XYZ file of C-alpha atoms in Angstrom:
409
model
C -0.154 -0.119 -0.308
C 1.124 3.479 -0.943
C 0.607 6.757 0.130
C -1.871 8.994 -2.271
C 0.889 11.512 -3.628
C 2.998 8.389 -4.939
C 0.659 6.585 -6.776
C 0.363 9.837 -8.731
C 4.204 10.395 -9.139
C 3.719 6.513 -10.718
C 1.046 7.993 -12.922
C 2.717 11.327 -14.129
C 5.377 9.921 -16.486
C 2.631 8.438 -18.875
C -0.120 11.586 -19.088
C 1.908 13.099 -21.765
C -1.077 15.392 -23.948
C -2.719 13.385 -26.748
C -1.628 14.596 -30.063
C -3.105 17.438 -31.581
C -6.972 17.306 -33.616
C -8.266 20.617 -35.659
C -11.739 21.348 -33.940
C -14.456 23.955 -35.201
C -14.517 27.001 -32.863
C -17.576 26.187 -31.460
C -16.711 22.094 -31.056
C -14.103 23.314 -29.017
C -15.189 24.026 -25.712
C -13.138 22.869 -23.179
C -10.129 21.429 -25.090
C -6.935 22.649 -25.089
C -5.129 23.994 -27.534
C -2.436 22.416 -29.109
C -0.284 25.514 -30.768
C -0.518 29.462 -30.118
C -2.510 31.707 -31.900
C -1.326 35.144 -33.196
C -3.810 38.388 -33.504
C -5.025 38.355 -36.942
C -6.484 42.332 -36.702
C -5.623 45.506 -34.073
C -7.718 45.746 -30.536
C -9.275 48.014 -31.267
C -8.977 48.383 -34.934
C -9.138 52.477 -34.725
C -8.887 55.227 -32.035
C -12.712 54.892 -30.722
C -14.707 56.651 -28.074
C -15.345 54.487 -24.896
C -18.392 56.988 -24.537
C -21.057 58.455 -25.589
C -20.913 61.768 -25.694
C -18.832 64.431 -27.804
C -15.452 64.394 -29.403
C -13.166 67.862 -29.113
C -10.363 69.029 -30.937
C -8.960 70.721 -27.715
C -9.772 72.115 -24.292
C -13.120 73.589 -23.572
C -13.781 76.086 -20.747
C -16.922 75.773 -18.801
C -20.156 76.913 -20.038
C -18.446 76.587 -23.786
C -20.778 76.161 -26.511
C -20.112 74.319 -29.604
C -22.058 73.611 -33.181
C -22.136 69.850 -33.504
C -20.941 69.577 -37.220
C -21.193 65.839 -37.329
C -22.505 62.341 -35.630
C -20.403 59.151 -35.530
C -22.080 56.093 -35.142
C -20.255 52.512 -34.105
C -20.129 50.787 -37.503
C -19.184 54.274 -39.477
C -15.875 54.160 -41.592
C -13.128 55.878 -39.775
C -11.447 59.264 -41.579
C -14.000 61.624 -40.585
C -12.208 65.279 -40.147
C -13.421 67.099 -37.721
C -14.244 70.230 -38.495
C -12.414 73.350 -36.230
C -14.042 75.356 -33.495
C -16.538 72.630 -33.485
C -18.010 68.815 -31.877
C -18.743 65.828 -33.185
C -21.592 63.515 -31.722
C -20.195 60.394 -31.184
C -20.967 56.841 -29.448
C -19.838 54.201 -27.891
C -17.133 52.505 -29.750
C -17.258 54.835 -32.846
C -14.343 56.217 -35.146
C -12.862 58.755 -32.903
C -12.431 61.619 -36.147
C -8.925 63.230 -36.950
C -8.179 66.168 -35.407
C -10.270 65.414 -31.805
C -8.288 64.599 -28.800
C -10.691 63.787 -26.341
C -14.528 62.455 -25.737
C -16.446 64.613 -23.226
C -19.320 62.042 -21.512
C -22.794 63.524 -22.311
C -23.824 63.349 -19.165
C -20.956 66.605 -19.075
C -23.343 68.596 -21.163
C -26.086 70.469 -22.149
C -27.728 69.865 -26.148
C -29.615 72.138 -27.953
C -31.851 70.688 -31.143
C -31.586 74.625 -32.446
C -28.865 77.593 -32.114
C -29.811 79.911 -29.574
C -29.231 82.478 -32.577
C -31.880 80.846 -34.973
C -28.973 79.047 -37.104
C -29.764 75.613 -38.809
C -28.042 72.503 -36.904
C -27.643 71.754 -33.026
C -24.933 73.148 -30.307
C -24.022 71.476 -27.269
C -22.663 73.266 -24.386
C -19.879 72.044 -22.074
C -20.523 72.021 -18.165
C -16.987 70.526 -17.538
C -14.209 69.189 -20.364
C -11.980 66.395 -19.688
C -8.374 65.899 -20.220
C -6.362 65.133 -23.986
C -6.621 61.853 -24.652
C -9.405 60.945 -22.267
C -12.171 58.132 -22.633
C -11.010 57.167 -26.039
C -9.742 53.578 -26.984
C -6.428 53.328 -28.819
C -5.495 51.738 -32.057
C -4.354 48.294 -30.895
C -4.017 48.986 -26.947
C -5.419 45.520 -26.577
C -3.280 43.647 -28.954
C -1.505 44.486 -32.199
C -1.612 42.295 -35.473
C 1.213 39.222 -34.769
C 0.609 39.344 -30.673
C -0.202 36.128 -28.912
C -3.836 35.822 -28.238
C -4.139 32.315 -26.362
C -1.017 30.384 -25.794
C -0.539 26.477 -26.274
C -1.457 24.483 -23.585
C -4.836 27.540 -22.744
C -8.308 25.499 -22.311
C -10.655 26.987 -24.230
C -13.425 28.531 -22.049
C -16.478 30.348 -23.518
C -14.727 33.385 -22.886
C -11.529 32.465 -25.067
C -13.851 31.316 -27.629
C -15.539 34.684 -28.112
C -11.915 35.700 -27.930
C -11.286 33.521 -31.204
C -14.467 34.617 -33.141
C -13.036 38.367 -33.244
C -9.920 37.305 -34.731
C -11.652 35.406 -37.370
C -10.392 31.606 -36.368
C -13.148 29.100 -37.761
C -10.954 26.155 -36.520
C -8.487 25.358 -34.030
C -5.586 22.974 -32.929
C -6.169 21.133 -30.033
C -5.180 17.907 -28.130
C -7.016 14.902 -29.056
C -9.864 13.648 -26.542
C -8.699 10.743 -25.119
C -10.793 7.358 -26.151
C -12.395 5.927 -22.987
C -14.132 2.560 -22.519
C -16.355 1.956 -19.061
C -16.164 -1.981 -18.371
C -18.287 -2.975 -15.206
C -17.255 -6.578 -13.436
C -19.011 -9.063 -11.679
C -21.486 -11.821 -11.813
C -23.865 -10.196 -9.023
C -24.166 -6.773 -11.116
C -26.973 -6.410 -13.664
C -28.215 -3.482 -15.696
C -30.096 -0.504 -14.213
C -33.020 -1.556 -16.260
C -33.142 -5.113 -15.150
C -34.768 -6.128 -11.573
C -32.048 -7.480 -9.814
C -32.476 -10.981 -8.486
C -31.832 -12.082 -4.926
C -28.219 -11.554 -4.380
C -27.678 -9.055 -7.450
C -27.883 -5.393 -7.765
C -28.389 -2.443 -10.287
C -25.111 -1.252 -11.914
C -24.580 2.636 -10.901
C -20.438 2.777 -11.766
C -21.358 2.914 -15.840
C -23.953 5.565 -15.291
C -21.646 7.609 -12.859
C -18.524 7.259 -15.145
C -20.541 7.984 -18.719
C -21.740 11.125 -16.416
C -18.418 12.323 -14.860
C -16.670 12.157 -18.342
C -19.174 14.228 -19.686
C -18.360 17.350 -17.116
C -15.092 17.248 -18.826
C -16.522 16.959 -22.297
C -15.720 13.771 -22.520
C -17.904 10.668 -24.252
C -17.161 7.458 -22.754
C -18.174 4.066 -24.329
C -19.259 1.576 -22.467
C -18.250 -2.047 -23.040
C -21.244 -3.553 -20.643
C -20.481 -5.607 -17.670
C -18.564 -8.509 -17.775
C -18.912 -11.619 -15.739
C -16.092 -13.226 -13.198
C -14.990 -16.080 -15.777
C -11.799 -15.336 -16.653
C -12.114 -16.158 -20.546
C -14.928 -13.520 -21.185
C -13.334 -10.953 -18.780
C -10.210 -11.808 -20.874
C -12.087 -10.803 -24.388
C -13.464 -7.726 -23.265
C -10.452 -6.025 -21.653
C -8.802 -6.688 -24.455
C -11.530 -4.809 -26.659
C -11.177 -1.747 -23.806
C -6.887 -1.810 -24.242
C -7.764 -0.030 -27.434
C -8.731 3.152 -25.786
C -6.520 5.614 -24.520
C -8.019 5.019 -20.971
C -9.645 1.879 -20.123
C -11.753 2.356 -16.376
C -12.821 -0.725 -14.699
C -15.102 -1.058 -12.179
C -14.581 -3.993 -9.553
C -13.095 -7.234 -9.596
C -9.747 -5.361 -7.940
C -9.932 -6.477 -4.438
C -8.439 -9.992 -2.716
C -11.361 -12.463 -3.256
C -11.160 -15.333 -5.440
C -12.927 -13.627 -8.308
C -10.877 -10.487 -8.465
C -9.238 -11.425 -11.349
C -8.726 -7.958 -13.340
C -5.401 -7.866 -12.399
C -4.066 -11.403 -13.640
C -5.854 -10.437 -16.854
C -3.959 -7.171 -17.716
C -0.650 -8.989 -16.587
C -2.011 -11.648 -19.036
C -2.407 -8.785 -21.855
C 0.887 -7.179 -21.426
C 0.072 -4.602 -19.094
C 2.510 -3.808 -16.497
C 0.924 -2.592 -12.844
C 1.991 0.503 -11.380
C 0.273 0.335 -7.884
C -2.574 -1.978 -6.583
C -3.047 -0.616 -3.026
C -3.355 3.123 -2.363
C -3.195 4.331 1.547
C -6.643 6.282 1.314
C -10.361 5.499 2.536
C -12.030 4.930 0.597
C -10.923 3.285 -2.232
C -7.642 1.671 -1.555
C -8.145 -0.807 -4.066
C -7.095 1.174 -7.208
C -5.225 -0.479 -9.620
C -3.382 1.396 -12.413
C -1.396 -0.164 -15.397
C -0.197 0.942 -18.595
C 0.830 -0.802 -21.869
C 1.908 0.111 -25.264
C -1.318 1.731 -26.161
C -2.474 3.642 -23.043
C -3.871 3.142 -19.527
C -6.054 1.189 -17.662
C -7.098 2.084 -13.940
C -9.041 -0.692 -12.082
C -11.998 1.709 -9.945
C -13.018 -0.526 -6.614
C -16.640 -2.559 -6.584
C -18.266 -0.502 -3.952
C -19.935 2.725 -5.416
C -18.399 5.434 -2.972
C -14.841 4.148 -3.546
C -15.081 4.079 -7.156
C -16.279 7.757 -6.885
C -13.673 8.591 -4.504
C -10.876 7.252 -6.602
C -12.212 8.814 -10.235
C -12.371 12.312 -8.313
C -8.862 11.665 -6.630
C -7.093 9.901 -10.087
C -8.898 9.434 -13.147
C -10.236 13.050 -13.205
C -7.078 15.097 -13.124
C -5.065 11.651 -15.226
C -7.994 12.660 -17.973
C -7.146 16.810 -17.630
C -3.647 15.736 -18.616
C -4.344 13.817 -21.303
C -6.187 16.848 -22.683
C -3.524 18.899 -21.926
C -3.891 20.796 -18.783
C -1.859 21.021 -15.617
C -3.404 18.495 -12.697
C -2.807 16.241 -10.485
C -3.882 14.519 -7.089
C -5.712 17.180 -4.840
C -5.353 19.741 -7.371
C -7.726 22.756 -6.860
C -8.661 21.806 -3.117
C -9.606 24.900 -1.359
C -9.945 26.153 1.995
C -13.349 25.762 4.291
C -14.849 26.125 7.519
C -16.608 22.662 8.846
C -20.378 23.435 9.733
C -20.356 20.275 11.826
C -17.630 17.781 13.646
C -15.620 15.677 11.302
C -14.120 12.539 12.365
C -10.243 11.741 12.806
C -8.100 9.130 10.685
C -5.565 6.286 11.684
C -3.080 5.238 8.756
C -5.037 6.650 5.698
C -6.042 9.512 4.316
C -10.082 9.767 4.613
C -12.494 11.234 2.043
C -15.715 11.806 2.848
C -18.367 13.862 0.997
C -19.292 17.229 2.186
C -22.246 19.831 1.146
C -20.395 22.942 0.417
C -21.982 26.750 0.738
C -20.665 30.296 0.087
C -21.830 32.882 2.330
C -19.800 36.322 3.121
C -17.348 35.541 1.091
C -16.115 32.391 2.941
C -16.916 28.928 2.095
C -18.247 26.463 4.658
C -18.548 22.586 4.437
C -20.889 20.304 6.356
C -19.658 16.348 5.959
C -22.143 13.939 4.973
C -21.261 10.991 7.390
C -21.380 7.609 5.342
C -22.649 4.426 6.446
C -19.490 2.625 4.791
C -18.122 2.615 1.236
C -21.518 1.191 -0.496
C -23.250 3.829 0.727
C -23.827 5.621 -2.844
C -26.736 8.127 -1.451
C -23.727 9.713 0.986
C -21.777 10.353 -2.100
C -24.073 11.448 -4.361
C -25.537 14.582 -1.848
C -21.788 15.648 -1.942
C -21.269 18.733 -3.826
C -17.314 18.084 -2.565
C -14.492 15.681 -0.801
C -13.275 16.966 2.426
C -9.993 15.563 3.486
C -9.061 13.996 6.361
C -5.098 13.627 6.899
C -3.496 10.443 7.686
C -2.999 10.097 11.583
C -5.741 13.519 12.224
C -7.828 13.874 15.535
C -11.313 14.826 15.050
C -12.100 18.262 14.462
C -15.143 20.000 15.302
C -17.466 22.749 13.739
C -15.644 26.131 12.928
C -12.549 24.488 12.325
C -10.449 24.858 9.243
C -10.435 22.053 6.365
C -9.928 21.713 2.390
C -12.124 20.772 0.151
C -11.748 19.607 -3.292
C -14.893 21.201 -5.666
C -17.187 18.160 -7.664
C -20.155 20.198 -9.022
C -21.540 23.629 -8.969
C -22.167 25.131 -5.101
C -25.187 26.542 -4.410
C -24.908 30.253 -2.641
C -25.752 30.225 0.808
């Protein structure tokens, strides 16, 4: 049995990002760039106004009245020349006329539809002026053509895709998504739609894994349920080794019918580890072969979930090109209920987490055991109890790993 951090160290050498593929921009959400992208336009493309107001060609004193010689709207072509001793009405995002050196917001002016003396046209009276350069966004102040827009290994968020749209990228080079197969094992396991006979139970692992993969933007493929018979198990695992990652559930403990490790070795896989000092999920197995990785999750549902969140999720993110690792992204929180201690293994309990007043609060959910799927279904985070820890009372600090969106308290 090895510590969790050592298990991760054994996995890391096998977690290089997968090769690149080209995807349409609108299909690339959540993926990671495989090459940097340069700016194709200056941003802004011209000097433009940051406010609705009036463009001036110099300072004016309080109460100055100027005729309005032009109106410039967003989308108008650049190049308008500001007539001397006049103001140009200008909208946010509109190109600043030549000869103008500042914009005065409309709320600092009073407007007249007609010149007081009866001359045609309108005027603007300035209650206060602005400094030279005020409220003007300069051409290229955000990005210049050829500047790096997004670097490689950058996660493509909704905002990043919006940025790429402004530069005309219709497709991007991203790290290929891993192909992932799932395989549940056990004679006692039946599909969810089947009524279990005495001694049987419905397969919860496959639905959990398919949904957990979807949170990463991945579509896992299920190979079904393998019985505890060596020949059939071997053939299904052989199929699964065609994937970048095969996720097995069950069959990795010490029982007579726990056949997974032996079959993996027969098929040319090298076992990296088979027991990790965590509770639950101690009997988690990791193996490598020429085509990819295999992770064997425990048969107890809560154990399988914990093993996924602690190891499988960061493995997948690394294959996608992100920098992730064991317990990465954990946050400090305050306990809202007592937390038990731990002996020689790190313990991970489900917790319900809420935010109030800018702080995180975690309420641990105590499972009956590693078979208690309901307790882990209620949790929105894992709370960690380090090995050899004493019990902690409400109000004590703790660390939590996010598993879902958190409600506001």
